[in-house]
PDB file of C-alpha atoms in Angstrom:
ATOM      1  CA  UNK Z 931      -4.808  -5.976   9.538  1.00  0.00           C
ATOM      2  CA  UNK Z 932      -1.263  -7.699  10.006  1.00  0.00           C
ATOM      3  CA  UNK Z 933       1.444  -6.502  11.355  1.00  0.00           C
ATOM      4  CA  UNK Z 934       2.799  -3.046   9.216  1.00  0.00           C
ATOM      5  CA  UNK Z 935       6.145  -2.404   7.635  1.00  0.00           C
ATOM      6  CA  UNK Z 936       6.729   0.844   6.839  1.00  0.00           C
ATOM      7  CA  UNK Z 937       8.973   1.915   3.191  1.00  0.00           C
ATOM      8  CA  UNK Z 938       9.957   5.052   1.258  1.00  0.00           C
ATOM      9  CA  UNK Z 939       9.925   5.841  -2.444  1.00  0.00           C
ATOM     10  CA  UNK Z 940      12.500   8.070  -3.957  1.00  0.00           C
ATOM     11  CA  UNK Z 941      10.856  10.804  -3.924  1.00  0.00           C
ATOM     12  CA  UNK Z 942      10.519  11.079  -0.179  1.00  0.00           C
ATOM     13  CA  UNK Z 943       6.769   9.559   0.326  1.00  0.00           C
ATOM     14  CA  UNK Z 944       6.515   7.200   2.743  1.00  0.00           C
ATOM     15  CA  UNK Z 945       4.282   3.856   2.458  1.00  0.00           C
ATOM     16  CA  UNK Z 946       2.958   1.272   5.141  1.00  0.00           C
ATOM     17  CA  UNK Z 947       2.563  -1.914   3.551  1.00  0.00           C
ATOM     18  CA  UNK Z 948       0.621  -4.735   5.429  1.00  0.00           C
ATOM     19  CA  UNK Z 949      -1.197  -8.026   4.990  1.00  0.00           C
ATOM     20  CA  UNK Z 950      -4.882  -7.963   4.032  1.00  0.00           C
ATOM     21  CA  UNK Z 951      -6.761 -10.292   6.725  1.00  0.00           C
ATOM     22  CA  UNK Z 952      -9.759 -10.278   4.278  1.00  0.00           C
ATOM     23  CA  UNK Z 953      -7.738 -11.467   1.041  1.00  0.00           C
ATOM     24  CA  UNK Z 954      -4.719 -12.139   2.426  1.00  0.00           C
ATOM     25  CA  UNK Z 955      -2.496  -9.856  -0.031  1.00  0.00           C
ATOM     26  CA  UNK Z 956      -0.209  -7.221   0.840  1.00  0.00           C
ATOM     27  CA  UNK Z 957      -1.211  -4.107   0.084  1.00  0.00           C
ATOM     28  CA  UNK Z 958       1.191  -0.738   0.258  1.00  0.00           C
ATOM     29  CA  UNK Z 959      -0.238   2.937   0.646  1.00  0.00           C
ATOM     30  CA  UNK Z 960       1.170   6.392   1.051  1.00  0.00           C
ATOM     31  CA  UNK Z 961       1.166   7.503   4.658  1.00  0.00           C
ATOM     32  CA  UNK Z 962       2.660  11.242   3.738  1.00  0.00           C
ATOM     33  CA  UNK Z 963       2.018  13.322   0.475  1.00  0.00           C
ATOM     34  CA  UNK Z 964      -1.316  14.621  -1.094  1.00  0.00           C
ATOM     35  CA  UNK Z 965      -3.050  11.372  -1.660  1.00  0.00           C
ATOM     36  CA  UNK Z 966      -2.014   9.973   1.624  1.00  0.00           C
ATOM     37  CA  UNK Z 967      -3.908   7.983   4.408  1.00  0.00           C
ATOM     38  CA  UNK Z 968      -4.069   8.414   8.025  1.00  0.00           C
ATOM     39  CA  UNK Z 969      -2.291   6.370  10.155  1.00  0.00           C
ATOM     40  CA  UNK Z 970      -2.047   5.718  13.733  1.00  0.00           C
ATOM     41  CA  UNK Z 971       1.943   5.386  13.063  1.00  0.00           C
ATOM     42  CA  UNK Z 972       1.655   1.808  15.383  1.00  0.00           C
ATOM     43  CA  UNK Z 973       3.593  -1.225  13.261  1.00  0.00           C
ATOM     44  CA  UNK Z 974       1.773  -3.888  15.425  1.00  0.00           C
ATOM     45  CA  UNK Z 975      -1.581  -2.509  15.226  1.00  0.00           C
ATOM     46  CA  UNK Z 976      -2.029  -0.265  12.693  1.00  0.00           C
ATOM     47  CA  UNK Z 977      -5.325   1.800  11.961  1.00  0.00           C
ATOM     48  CA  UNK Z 978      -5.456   3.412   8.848  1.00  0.00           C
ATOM     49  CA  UNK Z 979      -7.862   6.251   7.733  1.00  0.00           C
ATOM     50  CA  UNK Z 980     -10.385   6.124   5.969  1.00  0.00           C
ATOM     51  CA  UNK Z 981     -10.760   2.531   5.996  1.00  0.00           C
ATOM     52  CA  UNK Z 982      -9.660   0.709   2.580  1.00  0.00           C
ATOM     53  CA  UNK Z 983     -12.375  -1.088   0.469  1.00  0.00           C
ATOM     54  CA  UNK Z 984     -10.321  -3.508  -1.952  1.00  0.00           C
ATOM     55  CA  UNK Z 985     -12.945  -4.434  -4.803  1.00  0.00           C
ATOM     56  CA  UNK Z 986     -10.512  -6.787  -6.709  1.00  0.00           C
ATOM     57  CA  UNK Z 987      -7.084  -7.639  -7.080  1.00  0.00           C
ATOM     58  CA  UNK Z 988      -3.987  -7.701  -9.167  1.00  0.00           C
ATOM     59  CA  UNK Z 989      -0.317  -8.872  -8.101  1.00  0.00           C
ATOM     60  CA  UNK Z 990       2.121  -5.730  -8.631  1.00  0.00           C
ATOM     61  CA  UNK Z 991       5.214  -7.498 -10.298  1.00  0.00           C
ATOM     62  CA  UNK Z 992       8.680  -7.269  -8.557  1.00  0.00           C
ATOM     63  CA  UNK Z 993       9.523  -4.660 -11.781  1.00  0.00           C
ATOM     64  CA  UNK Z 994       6.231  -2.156 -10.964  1.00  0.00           C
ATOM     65  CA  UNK Z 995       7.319  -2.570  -7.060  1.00  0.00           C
ATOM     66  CA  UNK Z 996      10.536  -0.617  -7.868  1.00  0.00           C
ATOM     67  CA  UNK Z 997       8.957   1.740  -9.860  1.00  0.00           C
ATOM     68  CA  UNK Z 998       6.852   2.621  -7.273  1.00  0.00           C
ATOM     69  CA  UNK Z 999       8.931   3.314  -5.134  1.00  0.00           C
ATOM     70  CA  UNK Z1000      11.568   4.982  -7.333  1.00  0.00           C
ATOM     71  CA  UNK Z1001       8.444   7.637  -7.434  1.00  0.00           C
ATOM     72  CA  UNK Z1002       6.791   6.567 -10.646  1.00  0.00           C
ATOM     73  CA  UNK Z1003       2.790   7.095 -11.209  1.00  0.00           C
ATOM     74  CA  UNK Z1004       1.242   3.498 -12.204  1.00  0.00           C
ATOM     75  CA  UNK Z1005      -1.908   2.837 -14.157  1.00  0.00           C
ATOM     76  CA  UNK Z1006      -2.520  -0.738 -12.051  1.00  0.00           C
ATOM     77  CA  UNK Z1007      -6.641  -0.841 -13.111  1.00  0.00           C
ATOM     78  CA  UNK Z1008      -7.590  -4.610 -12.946  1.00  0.00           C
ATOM     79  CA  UNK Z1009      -8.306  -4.601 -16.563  1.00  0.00           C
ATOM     80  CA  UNK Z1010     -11.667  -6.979 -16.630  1.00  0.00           C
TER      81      UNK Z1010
END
């Protein structure tokens, strides 16, 4: 895992976002809240828990980034 950068929605949740090493995409998840991960709070080497198992991928658009963040629930399913 790269380096983290930590962000904050709206609503208060906070998010580390960092770059996949295995498909080298970012990915962002919640760090505080009830569906949040465990992290090691280190932005150089950051451990996350449980581990994260990406099964395929989908760019999030600039427009679904913001309403993220402003606090909004997504459905971003792959859509096969």
């Amino acid at each position: 895992m790269s380096r983290a950068k930590p962000a904050a929605a709206a609503d208060g949740t906070r998010y580390v976002s960092f770059v996949c090493l295995g498909c080298d995409e970012r990915h962002v998840v919640p760090v505080t809240g009830p569906h949040a991960w465990g992290w090691n709070g280190d932005l150089e080497r950051p451990t996350l828990t449980p581990s994260i198992l990406v099964r395929g991928k989908r760019p999030v658009t600039d427009e679904e980034a913001d309403r993220i963040l402003a606090g909004e629930k997504l459905d971003l399913h792959l859509g096969h």
